[in-house]
Amino acid sequence: GNSVTQMEGPVTLSEEAFLTINCTYTATGYPSLFWYVQYPGEGLQLLLKATKADDKGSNKGFEATYRKETTSFHLEKGSVQVSDSAVYFCALRTYHPVEGSSNTGKLIFGQGTTLQVKP
Amino acid sequence: SQTIHQWPATLVQPVGSPLSLECTVEGTSNPNLYWYRQAAGRGLQLLFYSVGIGQISSEVPQNLSASRPQDRQFILSSKKLLLSDSGFYLCAWSADWQETQYFGPGTRLLVL
């Protein structure tokens, strides 16, 4: 079945450090891939997305490249800030539905990775 | 622009009591609507989705139900809450199944 696996957290970094949060997926068909961010006490916000292989999503200094050969979508940022402290979720949405079902737009999420950035 | 609202923001309920959480979307018509739950220490799980008024699909068997009485209103309900219903409930909308989903601020539910 379809699934997303993220590296376990929490990830603790000093300000201006380089960030990588690993995300790998298993999916049938051709999934779209997403990173969502959840700041303390808030709902989820879309951070970036990629809809096909080799696409690079980017936003707010974060980047992730859709790697079909390694089924990965790792999140990176060159220099983190204290304000980046949040929970990051990797997610996929399959393009081709399971036979017999309809397209729902269902997002399948990883378990989330907590990032703590210290000044 | 489109906005999505959820209320209440926080709710503490005793076991066995009923539940009604509301989600409304503004600035769009005929959206796909979704209810997700985030249990403590776990990822998000899709509970229900709706592609139109009165059309509800359930993803997992549970103690909850959903309704869509109006185009941009999505309600999550329970007749009798269980302790395991505690969690963070997020509503989301998208223009179509293949479009980006946008999430509301969430409702934090604690069942005691």
PDB file of C-alpha atoms in Angstrom:
ATOM      1  CA  GLY A   1       0.000   0.000   0.000  1.00  0.00           C
ATOM      2  CA  ASN A   2       0.904   3.664  -0.044  1.00  0.00           C
ATOM      3  CA  SER A   3       2.965   4.989   2.834  1.00  0.00           C
ATOM      4  CA  VAL A   4       5.363   7.719   3.906  1.00  0.00           C
ATOM      5  CA  THR A   5       8.274   7.309   6.282  1.00  0.00           C
ATOM      6  CA  GLN A   6      10.046  10.239   7.903  1.00  0.00           C
ATOM      7  CA  MET A   7      13.121  10.342  10.049  1.00  0.00           C
ATOM      8  CA  GLU A   8      12.356  10.297  13.719  1.00  0.00           C
ATOM      9  CA  GLY A   9      12.740  13.435  15.736  1.00  0.00           C
ATOM     10  CA  PRO A  10      13.186  15.605  17.490  1.00  0.00           C
ATOM     11  CA  VAL A  11      15.877  17.216  15.425  1.00  0.00           C
ATOM     12  CA  THR A  12      17.745  19.843  17.415  1.00  0.00           C
ATOM     13  CA  LEU A  13      19.959  22.338  15.607  1.00  0.00           C
ATOM     14  CA  SER A  14      21.694  25.589  16.322  1.00  0.00           C
ATOM     15  CA  GLU A  15      20.685  28.672  14.406  1.00  0.00           C
ATOM     16  CA  GLU A  16      22.255  28.880  10.927  1.00  0.00           C
ATOM     17  CA  ALA A  17      22.906  25.137  10.799  1.00  0.00           C
ATOM     18  CA  PHE A  18      22.076  23.050   7.731  1.00  0.00           C
ATOM     19  CA  LEU A  19      18.856  21.060   7.909  1.00  0.00           C
ATOM     20  CA  THR A  20      17.920  17.765   6.302  1.00  0.00           C
ATOM     21  CA  ILE A  21      14.749  15.876   7.148  1.00  0.00           C
ATOM     22  CA  ASN A  22      14.544  12.588   5.324  1.00  0.00           C
ATOM     23  CA  CYS A  23      11.345  11.367   3.720  1.00  0.00           C
ATOM     24  CA  THR A  24      10.835   8.213   1.679  1.00  0.00           C
ATOM     25  CA  TYR A  25       7.643   6.888   0.220  1.00  0.00           C
ATOM     26  CA  THR A  26       5.963   3.821  -1.196  1.00  0.00           C
ATOM     27  CA  ALA A  27       3.227   4.421  -3.721  1.00  0.00           C
ATOM     28  CA  THR A  28       1.456   2.964  -6.709  1.00  0.00           C
ATOM     29  CA  GLY A  29       1.176   5.127  -9.765  1.00  0.00           C
ATOM     30  CA  TYR A  30       2.709   8.592  -9.875  1.00  0.00           C
ATOM     31  CA  PRO A  31       2.253  10.434  -6.596  1.00  0.00           C
ATOM     32  CA  SER A  32       2.488  14.124  -5.905  1.00  0.00           C
ATOM     33  CA  LEU A  33       4.654  14.910  -2.883  1.00  0.00           C
ATOM     34  CA  PHE A  34       4.235  17.579  -0.253  1.00  0.00           C
ATOM     35  CA  TRP A  35       5.852  19.072   2.802  1.00  0.00           C
ATOM     36  CA  TYR A  36       3.543  20.655   5.338  1.00  0.00           C
ATOM     37  CA  VAL A  37       4.638  22.580   8.429  1.00  0.00           C
ATOM     38  CA  GLN A  38       2.782  22.881  11.719  1.00  0.00           C
ATOM     39  CA  TYR A  39       3.846  25.701  14.007  1.00  0.00           C
ATOM     40  CA  PRO A  40       3.065  25.332  17.735  1.00  0.00           C
ATOM     41  CA  GLY A  41      -0.653  25.457  18.402  1.00  0.00           C
ATOM     42  CA  GLU A  42      -1.591  25.928  14.760  1.00  0.00           C
ATOM     43  CA  GLY A  43      -2.936  23.914  11.869  1.00  0.00           C
ATOM     44  CA  LEU A  44      -0.925  22.706   8.898  1.00  0.00           C
ATOM     45  CA  GLN A  45       0.450  24.980   6.227  1.00  0.00           C
ATOM     46  CA  LEU A  46       1.663  23.852   2.849  1.00  0.00           C
ATOM     47  CA  LEU A  47       5.393  24.484   2.676  1.00  0.00           C
ATOM     48  CA  LEU A  48       6.229  23.133  -0.777  1.00  0.00           C
ATOM     49  CA  LYS A  49       5.243  20.496  -3.268  1.00  0.00           C
ATOM     50  CA  ALA A  50       6.415  18.591  -6.343  1.00  0.00           C
ATOM     51  CA  THR A  51       4.142  16.834  -8.769  1.00  0.00           C
ATOM     52  CA  LYS A  52       6.508  14.808 -10.935  1.00  0.00           C
ATOM     53  CA  ALA A  53       9.915  13.193 -10.882  1.00  0.00           C
ATOM     54  CA  ASP A  54      12.927  15.559 -10.713  1.00  0.00           C
ATOM     55  CA  ASP A  55      10.726  18.526  -9.800  1.00  0.00           C
ATOM     56  CA  LYS A  56      12.134  20.719  -7.053  1.00  0.00           C
ATOM     57  CA  GLY A  57       9.746  22.425  -4.669  1.00  0.00           C
ATOM     58  CA  SER A  58      10.982  25.457  -2.798  1.00  0.00           C
ATOM     59  CA  ASN A  59       9.639  28.044  -0.385  1.00  0.00           C
ATOM     60  CA  LYS A  60      11.018  30.201   2.427  1.00  0.00           C
ATOM     61  CA  GLY A  61      14.529  28.852   1.867  1.00  0.00           C
ATOM     62  CA  PHE A  62      13.378  25.226   2.087  1.00  0.00           C
ATOM     63  CA  GLU A  63      13.857  22.859  -0.832  1.00  0.00           C
ATOM     64  CA  ALA A  64      12.942  19.278  -1.674  1.00  0.00           C
ATOM     65  CA  THR A  65      13.550  17.327  -4.866  1.00  0.00           C
ATOM     66  CA  TYR A  66      11.278  14.527  -6.063  1.00  0.00           C
ATOM     67  CA  ARG A  67      13.609  11.562  -6.574  1.00  0.00           C
ATOM     68  CA  LYS A  68      11.755   8.701  -8.190  1.00  0.00           C
ATOM     69  CA  GLU A  69      14.821   6.441  -8.366  1.00  0.00           C
ATOM     70  CA  THR A  70      15.253   6.558  -4.592  1.00  0.00           C
ATOM     71  CA  THR A  71      11.550   7.210  -3.795  1.00  0.00           C
ATOM     72  CA  SER A  72      12.585  10.142  -1.644  1.00  0.00           C
ATOM     73  CA  PHE A  73      11.608  13.754  -1.026  1.00  0.00           C
ATOM     74  CA  HIS A  74      14.082  15.019   1.549  1.00  0.00           C
ATOM     75  CA  LEU A  75      13.571  18.498   2.978  1.00  0.00           C
ATOM     76  CA  GLU A  76      16.614  20.778   3.178  1.00  0.00           C
ATOM     77  CA  LYS A  77      17.429  24.289   4.285  1.00  0.00           C
ATOM     78  CA  GLY A  78      20.845  25.857   4.209  1.00  0.00           C
ATOM     79  CA  SER A  79      20.546  28.006   7.330  1.00  0.00           C
ATOM     80  CA  VAL A  80      17.760  27.465   9.841  1.00  0.00           C
ATOM     81  CA  GLN A  81      16.314  30.113  12.123  1.00  0.00           C
ATOM     82  CA  VAL A  82      14.665  29.866  15.520  1.00  0.00           C
ATOM     83  CA  SER A  83      11.375  30.697  13.800  1.00  0.00           C
ATOM     84  CA  ASP A  84      11.652  27.454  11.783  1.00  0.00           C
ATOM     85  CA  SER A  85      10.985  25.444  14.940  1.00  0.00           C
ATOM     86  CA  ALA A  86       7.895  23.398  14.113  1.00  0.00           C
ATOM     87  CA  VAL A  87       6.693  19.944  13.159  1.00  0.00           C
ATOM     88  CA  TYR A  88       7.269  19.008   9.526  1.00  0.00           C
ATOM     89  CA  PHE A  89       5.098  16.476   7.715  1.00  0.00           C
ATOM     90  CA  CYS A  90       5.893  14.765   4.473  1.00  0.00           C
ATOM     91  CA  ALA A  91       2.863  13.593   2.519  1.00  0.00           C
ATOM     92  CA  LEU A  92       1.898  12.005  -0.762  1.00  0.00           C
ATOM     93  CA  ARG A  93      -1.174  11.991  -2.921  1.00  0.00           C
ATOM     94  CA  THR A  94      -1.473   9.251  -5.498  1.00  0.00           C
ATOM     95  CA  TYR A  95      -2.379  10.160  -9.043  1.00  0.00           C
ATOM     96  CA  HIS A  96      -3.739   6.814 -10.076  1.00  0.00           C
ATOM     97  CA  PRO A  97      -6.346   5.473  -7.701  1.00  0.00           C
ATOM     98  CA  VAL A  98      -6.543   1.939  -6.487  1.00  0.00           C
ATOM     99  CA  GLU A  99      -8.703   0.049  -8.952  1.00  0.00           C
ATOM    100  CA  GLY A 100     -12.321   0.139  -7.945  1.00  0.00           C
ATOM    101  CA  SER A 101     -12.055   3.328  -5.916  1.00  0.00           C
ATOM    102  CA  SER A 102     -12.468   6.939  -6.874  1.00  0.00           C
ATOM    103  CA  ASN A 103      -9.966   9.748  -6.749  1.00  0.00           C
ATOM    104  CA  THR A 104     -10.335  11.240  -3.329  1.00  0.00           C
ATOM    105  CA  GLY A 105      -7.338  13.512  -3.095  1.00  0.00           C
ATOM    106  CA  LYS A 106      -6.466  11.653   0.063  1.00  0.00           C
ATOM    107  CA  LEU A 107      -3.173  12.732   1.553  1.00  0.00           C
ATOM    108  CA  ILE A 108      -1.066  10.098   3.251  1.00  0.00           C
ATOM    109  CA  PHE A 109       1.172  11.626   5.871  1.00  0.00           C
ATOM    110  CA  GLY A 110       4.359  10.601   7.560  1.00  0.00           C
ATOM    111  CA  GLN A 111       4.448  10.678  11.333  1.00  0.00           C
ATOM    112  CA  GLY A 112       5.994  14.141  11.451  1.00  0.00           C
ATOM    113  CA  THR A 113       9.432  15.353  12.506  1.00  0.00           C
ATOM    114  CA  THR A 114       9.836  17.943  15.230  1.00  0.00           C
ATOM    115  CA  LEU A 115      12.517  20.535  14.569  1.00  0.00           C
ATOM    116  CA  GLN A 116      13.908  22.590  17.425  1.00  0.00           C
ATOM    117  CA  VAL A 117      16.263  25.418  16.547  1.00  0.00           C
ATOM    118  CA  LYS A 118      18.234  26.975  19.383  1.00  0.00           C
ATOM    119  CA  PRO A 119      19.707  30.469  19.282  1.00  0.00           C
TER     120      PRO A 119
ATOM    121  CA  SER B   1      -9.232  34.773  -1.246  1.00  0.00           C
ATOM    122  CA  GLN B   2     -10.296  31.542   0.363  1.00  0.00           C
ATOM    123  CA  THR B   3     -10.359  30.996   4.108  1.00  0.00           C
ATOM    124  CA  ILE B   4     -11.244  28.027   6.246  1.00  0.00           C
ATOM    125  CA  HIS B   5     -12.615  28.257   9.767  1.00  0.00           C
ATOM    126  CA  GLN B   6     -12.948  25.694  12.497  1.00  0.00           C
ATOM    127  CA  TRP B   7     -14.603  25.919  15.881  1.00  0.00           C
ATOM    128  CA  PRO B   8     -14.305  25.539  18.652  1.00  0.00           C
ATOM    129  CA  ALA B   9     -10.558  25.899  18.924  1.00  0.00           C
ATOM    130  CA  THR B  10     -10.386  23.818  22.090  1.00  0.00           C
ATOM    131  CA  LEU B  11     -12.876  21.478  23.674  1.00  0.00           C
ATOM    132  CA  VAL B  12     -12.867  19.385  26.841  1.00  0.00           C
ATOM    133  CA  GLN B  13     -15.651  16.826  27.005  1.00  0.00           C
ATOM    134  CA  PRO B  14     -16.527  13.938  29.339  1.00  0.00           C
ATOM    135  CA  VAL B  15     -16.626  10.375  28.083  1.00  0.00           C
ATOM    136  CA  GLY B  16     -20.060   9.513  26.727  1.00  0.00           C
ATOM    137  CA  SER B  17     -20.999  13.073  25.792  1.00  0.00           C
ATOM    138  CA  PRO B  18     -21.903  14.116  22.244  1.00  0.00           C
ATOM    139  CA  LEU B  19     -19.626  16.035  19.910  1.00  0.00           C
ATOM    140  CA  SER B  20     -20.095  18.519  17.116  1.00  0.00           C
ATOM    141  CA  LEU B  21     -17.173  20.201  15.384  1.00  0.00           C
ATOM    142  CA  GLU B  22     -17.795  22.621  12.581  1.00  0.00           C
ATOM    143  CA  CYS B  23     -15.751  23.621   9.573  1.00  0.00           C
ATOM    144  CA  THR B  24     -16.675  26.273   7.033  1.00  0.00           C
ATOM    145  CA  VAL B  25     -14.924  27.487   3.921  1.00  0.00           C
ATOM    146  CA  GLU B  26     -15.264  30.921   2.358  1.00  0.00           C
ATOM    147  CA  GLY B  27     -14.354  32.210  -1.053  1.00  0.00           C
ATOM    148  CA  THR B  28     -14.882  29.062  -3.096  1.00  0.00           C
ATOM    149  CA  SER B  29     -17.730  26.856  -4.246  1.00  0.00           C
ATOM    150  CA  ASN B  30     -18.142  23.082  -4.385  1.00  0.00           C
ATOM    151  CA  PRO B  31     -14.876  22.322  -2.634  1.00  0.00           C
ATOM    152  CA  ASN B  32     -13.691  18.875  -1.651  1.00  0.00           C
ATOM    153  CA  LEU B  33     -13.706  18.770   2.146  1.00  0.00           C
ATOM    154  CA  TYR B  34     -11.713  16.556   4.482  1.00  0.00           C
ATOM    155  CA  TRP B  35     -11.546  15.726   8.185  1.00  0.00           C
ATOM    156  CA  TYR B  36      -8.216  14.514   9.564  1.00  0.00           C
ATOM    157  CA  ARG B  37      -7.244  13.529  13.085  1.00  0.00           C
ATOM    158  CA  GLN B  38      -3.845  13.871  14.643  1.00  0.00           C
ATOM    159  CA  ALA B  39      -3.531  11.721  17.741  1.00  0.00           C
ATOM    160  CA  ALA B  40      -0.831  12.491  20.282  1.00  0.00           C
ATOM    161  CA  GLY B  41       2.583  11.449  18.986  1.00  0.00           C
ATOM    162  CA  ARG B  42       1.201  10.232  15.705  1.00  0.00           C
ATOM    163  CA  GLY B  43       0.756  11.502  12.191  1.00  0.00           C
ATOM    164  CA  LEU B  44      -2.440  12.618  10.547  1.00  0.00           C
ATOM    165  CA  GLN B  45      -5.101  10.187   9.508  1.00  0.00           C
ATOM    166  CA  LEU B  46      -7.915  10.935   7.088  1.00  0.00           C
ATOM    167  CA  LEU B  47     -11.293  10.283   8.696  1.00  0.00           C
ATOM    168  CA  PHE B  48     -13.851  11.518   6.163  1.00  0.00           C
ATOM    169  CA  TYR B  49     -14.009  13.294   2.860  1.00  0.00           C
ATOM    170  CA  SER B  50     -16.806  14.853   0.865  1.00  0.00           C
ATOM    171  CA  VAL B  51     -17.045  15.811  -2.789  1.00  0.00           C
ATOM    172  CA  GLY B  52     -20.450  17.482  -2.504  1.00  0.00           C
ATOM    173  CA  ILE B  53     -23.491  18.217  -0.354  1.00  0.00           C
ATOM    174  CA  GLY B  54     -24.699  15.088   1.383  1.00  0.00           C
ATOM    175  CA  GLN B  55     -21.847  12.991  -0.028  1.00  0.00           C
ATOM    176  CA  ILE B  56     -19.660  11.570   2.710  1.00  0.00           C
ATOM    177  CA  SER B  57     -17.058   8.835   2.499  1.00  0.00           C
ATOM    178  CA  SER B  58     -15.495   7.275   5.554  1.00  0.00           C
ATOM    179  CA  GLU B  59     -11.918   6.151   5.525  1.00  0.00           C
ATOM    180  CA  VAL B  60     -11.772   4.272   8.807  1.00  0.00           C
ATOM    181  CA  PRO B  61     -14.431   2.666  10.999  1.00  0.00           C
ATOM    182  CA  GLN B  62     -14.813   4.616  14.202  1.00  0.00           C
ATOM    183  CA  ASN B  63     -17.044   6.296  16.705  1.00  0.00           C
ATOM    184  CA  LEU B  64     -17.442   9.412  14.574  1.00  0.00           C
ATOM    185  CA  SER B  65     -19.641  10.561  11.719  1.00  0.00           C
ATOM    186  CA  ALA B  66     -19.586  13.477   9.313  1.00  0.00           C
ATOM    187  CA  SER B  67     -22.189  15.506   7.494  1.00  0.00           C
ATOM    188  CA  ARG B  68     -22.206  18.184   4.843  1.00  0.00           C
ATOM    189  CA  PRO B  69     -25.500  20.055   5.090  1.00  0.00           C
ATOM    190  CA  GLN B  70     -24.333  22.953   2.942  1.00  0.00           C
ATOM    191  CA  ASP B  71     -21.814  23.361   0.164  1.00  0.00           C
ATOM    192  CA  ARG B  72     -19.142  24.918   2.331  1.00  0.00           C
ATOM    193  CA  GLN B  73     -19.972  23.421   5.705  1.00  0.00           C
ATOM    194  CA  PHE B  74     -18.547  20.186   7.050  1.00  0.00           C
ATOM    195  CA  ILE B  75     -19.496  18.834  10.473  1.00  0.00           C
ATOM    196  CA  LEU B  76     -17.845  16.109  12.513  1.00  0.00           C
ATOM    197  CA  SER B  77     -20.036  14.447  15.135  1.00  0.00           C
ATOM    198  CA  SER B  78     -20.227  11.753  17.714  1.00  0.00           C
ATOM    199  CA  LYS B  79     -23.133  10.521  19.807  1.00  0.00           C
ATOM    200  CA  LYS B  80     -20.911   9.254  22.614  1.00  0.00           C
ATOM    201  CA  LEU B  81     -17.275  10.217  22.930  1.00  0.00           C
ATOM    202  CA  LEU B  82     -14.586   7.739  23.879  1.00  0.00           C
ATOM    203  CA  LEU B  83     -11.254   8.484  25.539  1.00  0.00           C
ATOM    204  CA  SER B  84      -9.565   7.439  22.304  1.00  0.00           C
ATOM    205  CA  ASP B  85     -11.338  10.259  20.455  1.00  0.00           C
ATOM    206  CA  SER B  86      -8.971  12.782  22.020  1.00  0.00           C
ATOM    207  CA  GLY B  87      -6.761  14.486  19.496  1.00  0.00           C
ATOM    208  CA  PHE B  88      -6.315  17.394  17.157  1.00  0.00           C
ATOM    209  CA  TYR B  89      -8.951  17.547  14.437  1.00  0.00           C
ATOM    210  CA  LEU B  90      -8.125  19.290  11.225  1.00  0.00           C
ATOM    211  CA  CYS B  91     -10.458  20.234   8.419  1.00  0.00           C
ATOM    212  CA  ALA B  92      -9.101  20.800   4.932  1.00  0.00           C
ATOM    213  CA  TRP B  93     -10.448  21.854   1.565  1.00  0.00           C
ATOM    214  CA  SER B  94      -9.286  21.592  -2.020  1.00  0.00           C
ATOM    215  CA  ALA B  95     -10.699  22.836  -5.295  1.00  0.00           C
ATOM    216  CA  ASP B  96     -10.583  19.316  -6.689  1.00  0.00           C
ATOM    217  CA  TRP B  97      -9.058  15.999  -5.685  1.00  0.00           C
ATOM    218  CA  GLN B  98      -5.858  16.781  -7.547  1.00  0.00           C
ATOM    219  CA  GLU B  99      -5.443  20.256  -6.154  1.00  0.00           C
ATOM    220  CA  THR B 100      -3.563  21.328  -3.053  1.00  0.00           C
ATOM    221  CA  GLN B 101      -5.311  20.846   0.264  1.00  0.00           C
ATOM    222  CA  TYR B 102      -5.488  23.803   2.628  1.00  0.00           C
ATOM    223  CA  PHE B 103      -5.964  23.219   6.303  1.00  0.00           C
ATOM    224  CA  GLY B 104      -7.910  25.034   8.976  1.00  0.00           C
ATOM    225  CA  PRO B 105      -6.498  26.012  12.378  1.00  0.00           C
ATOM    226  CA  GLY B 106      -7.743  22.814  14.009  1.00  0.00           C
ATOM    227  CA  THR B 107      -9.753  21.864  17.081  1.00  0.00           C
ATOM    228  CA  ARG B 108      -8.009  20.329  20.055  1.00  0.00           C
ATOM    229  CA  LEU B 109     -10.329  17.816  21.735  1.00  0.00           C
ATOM    230  CA  LEU B 110      -9.658  16.299  25.127  1.00  0.00           C
ATOM    231  CA  VAL B 111     -11.993  13.590  26.334  1.00  0.00           C
ATOM    232  CA  LEU B 112     -11.835  12.935  30.077  1.00  0.00           C
TER     233      LEU B 112
END
